[in-house]
Amino acid sequence: MTVNMTKGQAISLQKNDGGTLTAVRMGLGWQAAPRRGLFGSRTREIDLDASAVLFADKQPVDVVFFRHLVSDDGSVRHTGDNLVGGAGQGGDDESILVDLARVPVHIDQIVFTVNSFTGQTFQEVQDAFCRLVDETNGQELARYTLAGGGQYTAQIMAKVHRAGAGWQMTALGTPANGRTFQDLMPAILPHL
């Protein structure tokens, strides 16, 4: 059963049977919004990039993105860069896999961001979402849909963070500006 999340909502990543999730996939999907022109509507390719920043005690210690596909410890892996979006027609255009059981104990938060590397704003994007999937069985656990566009080039989508012996996901949905995850660091820090 999928939980449709709202901004700021947190959910536990415990399984219904009381077990703990061991591997999750953060999927990102989007489509270019049609633009009206002199000769009808057309779409332009949009290159959004998903990143995962790993934090230990509010300090960034590693990042996974299109130029660094696997975390140094091997627990987080990006499946590859999608330069145009809409490939899955509602499915994931980019994915980041997290082996929660292998995440080192000092890593307490993983923040997922999306940014427009080419600088287009989210006014040019439609149907953007991030979703969390139980990688062991393919079941979608949570989905956060980006509502409305805006004059920003990035979004701090969600974070997965330790909660006691398990993990929680919090939908953040915070607009920001920047072409890369480095540009977003000042906007990420208040969410830690």
Tab-separated table of C-alpha atoms in Angstrom:
chain	number	residue	atom	x	y	z
A	1	MET	CA	0.000	0.000	0.000
A	2	THR	CA	1.447	3.350	-1.055
A	3	VAL	CA	1.372	6.374	1.221
A	4	ASN	CA	0.883	9.598	-0.761
A	5	MET	CA	2.977	11.999	1.250
A	6	THR	CA	2.528	15.688	1.851
A	7	LYS	CA	5.315	18.171	2.438
A	8	GLY	CA	6.855	17.629	5.879
A	9	GLN	CA	5.169	14.259	6.453
A	10	ALA	CA	7.328	11.460	7.894
A	11	ILE	CA	6.677	7.737	7.668
A	12	SER	CA	8.406	4.817	9.343
A	13	LEU	CA	10.231	2.385	7.114
A	14	GLN	CA	9.201	-0.620	9.189
A	15	LYS	CA	7.484	-3.426	7.282
A	16	ASN	CA	3.872	-4.276	8.100
A	17	ASP	CA	5.039	-7.526	9.708
A	18	GLY	CA	7.295	-5.560	12.079
A	19	GLY	CA	10.464	-6.379	10.165
A	20	THR	CA	12.890	-3.760	8.939
A	21	LEU	CA	13.381	-2.762	5.339
A	22	THR	CA	16.820	-3.736	4.115
A	23	ALA	CA	16.986	-2.170	0.638
A	24	VAL	CA	15.020	0.708	-0.875
A	25	ARG	CA	14.975	2.547	-4.179
A	26	MET	CA	14.324	6.261	-4.413
A	27	GLY	CA	12.848	6.744	-7.866
A	28	LEU	CA	12.524	10.100	-9.595
A	29	GLY	CA	10.249	10.738	-12.552
A	30	TRP	CA	9.311	13.785	-14.595
A	31	GLN	CA	8.098	15.000	-17.961
A	32	ALA	CA	8.661	18.207	-19.853
A	33	ALA	CA	5.607	20.465	-19.761
A	34	PRO	CA	4.188	21.241	-23.221
A	35	ARG	CA	4.756	24.806	-24.342
A	36	ARG	CA	2.405	26.650	-26.615
A	37	GLY	CA	3.994	28.201	-29.630
A	38	LEU	CA	3.033	29.721	-32.923
A	39	PHE	CA	2.645	26.274	-34.487
A	40	GLY	CA	0.901	24.504	-31.599
A	41	SER	CA	2.259	22.959	-28.428
A	42	ARG	CA	5.629	21.253	-28.223
A	43	THR	CA	7.870	19.915	-25.501
A	44	ARG	CA	11.515	20.536	-24.776
A	45	GLU	CA	13.829	17.967	-23.248
A	46	ILE	CA	14.521	18.532	-19.555
A	47	ASP	CA	17.640	17.115	-17.873
A	48	LEU	CA	16.917	16.658	-14.171
A	49	ASP	CA	19.502	14.988	-11.971
A	50	ALA	CA	18.875	12.985	-8.813
A	51	SER	CA	21.476	13.057	-6.052
A	52	ALA	CA	21.795	11.526	-2.601
A	53	VAL	CA	23.914	13.327	-0.019
A	54	LEU	CA	25.008	11.191	2.941
A	55	PHE	CA	25.375	12.986	6.264
A	56	ALA	CA	27.011	12.061	9.556
A	57	ASP	CA	26.132	14.353	12.446
A	58	LYS	CA	24.975	17.108	10.041
A	59	GLN	CA	28.209	16.957	8.035
A	60	PRO	CA	28.228	15.796	4.393
A	61	VAL	CA	30.534	12.777	4.074
A	62	ASP	CA	29.667	11.352	0.647
A	63	VAL	CA	27.399	11.942	-2.330
A	64	VAL	CA	25.958	9.797	-5.094
A	65	PHE	CA	25.071	11.504	-8.373
A	66	PHE	CA	25.604	11.104	-12.121
A	67	ARG	CA	29.372	11.657	-11.858
A	68	HIS	CA	29.872	9.472	-8.742
A	69	LEU	CA	27.476	6.546	-9.155
A	70	VAL	CA	28.396	4.538	-6.039
A	71	SER	CA	29.058	5.746	-2.493
A	72	ASP	CA	32.536	5.118	-1.160
A	73	ASP	CA	31.225	2.347	1.132
A	74	GLY	CA	29.070	0.780	-1.626
A	75	SER	CA	25.754	1.105	0.224
A	76	VAL	CA	24.192	3.718	-2.115
A	77	ARG	CA	24.133	3.377	-5.912
A	78	HIS	CA	22.794	5.614	-8.717
A	79	THR	CA	21.506	3.626	-11.709
A	80	GLY	CA	22.532	6.230	-14.294
A	81	ASP	CA	21.770	9.618	-15.777
A	82	ASN	CA	18.600	10.283	-17.793
A	83	LEU	CA	19.021	13.384	-19.920
A	84	VAL	CA	15.432	13.899	-21.095
A	85	GLY	CA	12.856	12.553	-18.593
A	86	GLY	CA	9.562	10.938	-19.432
A	87	ALA	CA	11.256	7.666	-20.370
A	88	GLY	CA	9.021	5.624	-18.103
A	89	GLN	CA	5.839	7.579	-18.856
A	90	GLY	CA	5.054	7.722	-15.155
A	91	GLY	CA	7.833	5.360	-14.129
A	92	ASP	CA	11.253	6.160	-12.728
A	93	ASP	CA	13.565	8.176	-14.954
A	94	GLU	CA	16.435	8.036	-12.460
A	95	SER	CA	16.841	5.785	-9.423
A	96	ILE	CA	19.091	5.647	-6.408
A	97	LEU	CA	19.333	2.314	-4.585
A	98	VAL	CA	20.074	2.282	-0.855
A	99	ASP	CA	21.132	-0.906	0.925
A	100	LEU	CA	20.000	0.223	4.390
A	101	ALA	CA	21.640	-2.753	6.067
A	102	ARG	CA	25.044	-1.721	4.635
A	103	VAL	CA	24.843	2.010	5.382
A	104	PRO	CA	27.621	2.648	7.921
A	105	VAL	CA	26.369	3.350	11.419
A	106	HIS	CA	27.820	6.889	11.456
A	107	ILE	CA	25.631	7.893	8.466
A	108	ASP	CA	22.408	9.153	10.055
A	109	GLN	CA	20.676	10.934	7.145
A	110	ILE	CA	20.517	10.620	3.367
A	111	VAL	CA	19.001	13.634	1.597
A	112	PHE	CA	17.640	13.233	-1.935
A	113	THR	CA	17.717	16.215	-4.247
A	114	VAL	CA	16.815	16.930	-7.851
A	115	ASN	CA	18.231	19.757	-9.890
A	116	SER	CA	18.050	21.017	-13.447
A	117	PHE	CA	21.601	20.741	-14.689
A	118	THR	CA	20.741	22.740	-17.803
A	119	GLY	CA	19.063	25.493	-15.773
A	120	GLN	CA	15.432	25.120	-16.810
A	121	THR	CA	12.962	26.005	-14.085
A	122	PHE	CA	10.304	23.712	-12.685
A	123	GLN	CA	7.715	25.728	-14.618
A	124	GLU	CA	8.929	23.672	-17.582
A	125	VAL	CA	8.430	20.358	-15.735
A	126	GLN	CA	5.227	18.425	-15.106
A	127	ASP	CA	4.339	15.243	-13.253
A	128	ALA	CA	7.539	15.278	-11.172
A	129	PHE	CA	7.630	12.837	-8.270
A	130	CYS	CA	9.894	10.887	-6.014
A	131	ARG	CA	8.906	7.534	-4.627
A	132	LEU	CA	10.339	5.020	-2.216
A	133	VAL	CA	10.163	1.357	-3.204
A	134	ASP	CA	10.976	-1.762	-1.176
A	135	GLU	CA	13.722	-3.107	-3.433
A	136	THR	CA	13.281	-6.674	-2.168
A	137	ASN	CA	9.749	-7.033	-3.564
A	138	GLY	CA	9.139	-3.969	-5.785
A	139	GLN	CA	6.311	-2.617	-3.589
A	140	GLU	CA	5.937	1.159	-3.632
A	141	LEU	CA	5.924	2.405	-0.048
A	142	ALA	CA	5.611	6.161	-0.395
A	143	ARG	CA	5.248	8.779	-3.105
A	144	TYR	CA	5.740	12.515	-2.987
A	145	THR	CA	4.383	14.410	-5.988
A	146	LEU	CA	5.697	17.844	-6.801
A	147	ALA	CA	2.652	20.094	-7.030
A	148	GLY	CA	2.970	23.035	-9.390
A	149	GLY	CA	6.018	24.487	-11.054
A	150	GLY	CA	7.999	27.491	-10.031
A	151	GLN	CA	10.882	29.799	-10.830
A	152	TYR	CA	13.426	27.523	-9.187
A	153	THR	CA	15.860	25.032	-10.695
A	154	ALA	CA	16.073	22.458	-7.903
A	155	GLN	CA	14.091	20.677	-5.233
A	156	ILE	CA	15.159	19.082	-1.969
A	157	MET	CA	12.755	16.175	-2.317
A	158	ALA	CA	13.046	13.914	0.729
A	159	LYS	CA	15.338	12.427	3.312
A	160	VAL	CA	15.772	8.997	4.838
A	161	HIS	CA	17.038	9.196	8.394
A	162	ARG	CA	17.700	6.921	11.322
A	163	ALA	CA	14.954	6.682	13.925
A	164	GLY	CA	15.909	4.428	16.823
A	165	ALA	CA	16.908	1.050	15.386
A	166	GLY	CA	15.153	1.718	12.063
A	167	TRP	CA	14.723	4.370	9.390
A	168	GLN	CA	12.103	6.997	8.508
A	169	MET	CA	11.393	8.917	5.324
A	170	THR	CA	10.374	12.579	5.426
A	171	ALA	CA	8.995	14.407	2.387
A	172	LEU	CA	10.678	17.813	2.216
A	173	GLY	CA	9.598	19.344	-1.109
A	174	THR	CA	11.666	22.486	-0.624
A	175	PRO	CA	12.329	24.611	-3.716
A	176	ALA	CA	15.892	25.791	-4.248
A	177	ASN	CA	18.176	27.068	-6.964
A	178	GLY	CA	21.269	25.408	-8.299
A	179	ARG	CA	22.607	23.268	-11.118
A	180	THR	CA	24.323	20.708	-8.858
A	181	PHE	CA	23.977	19.251	-5.374
A	182	GLN	CA	26.885	21.469	-4.225
A	183	ASP	CA	24.799	24.556	-5.019
A	184	LEU	CA	22.008	23.158	-2.821
A	185	MET	CA	24.026	22.588	0.366
A	186	PRO	CA	22.951	25.864	2.061
A	187	ALA	CA	19.296	24.954	1.418
A	188	ILE	CA	19.757	21.351	2.653
A	189	LEU	CA	21.359	22.170	6.012
A	190	PRO	CA	18.185	23.540	7.722
A	191	HIS	CA	16.483	20.153	7.088
A	192	LEU	CA	19.024	18.096	9.019
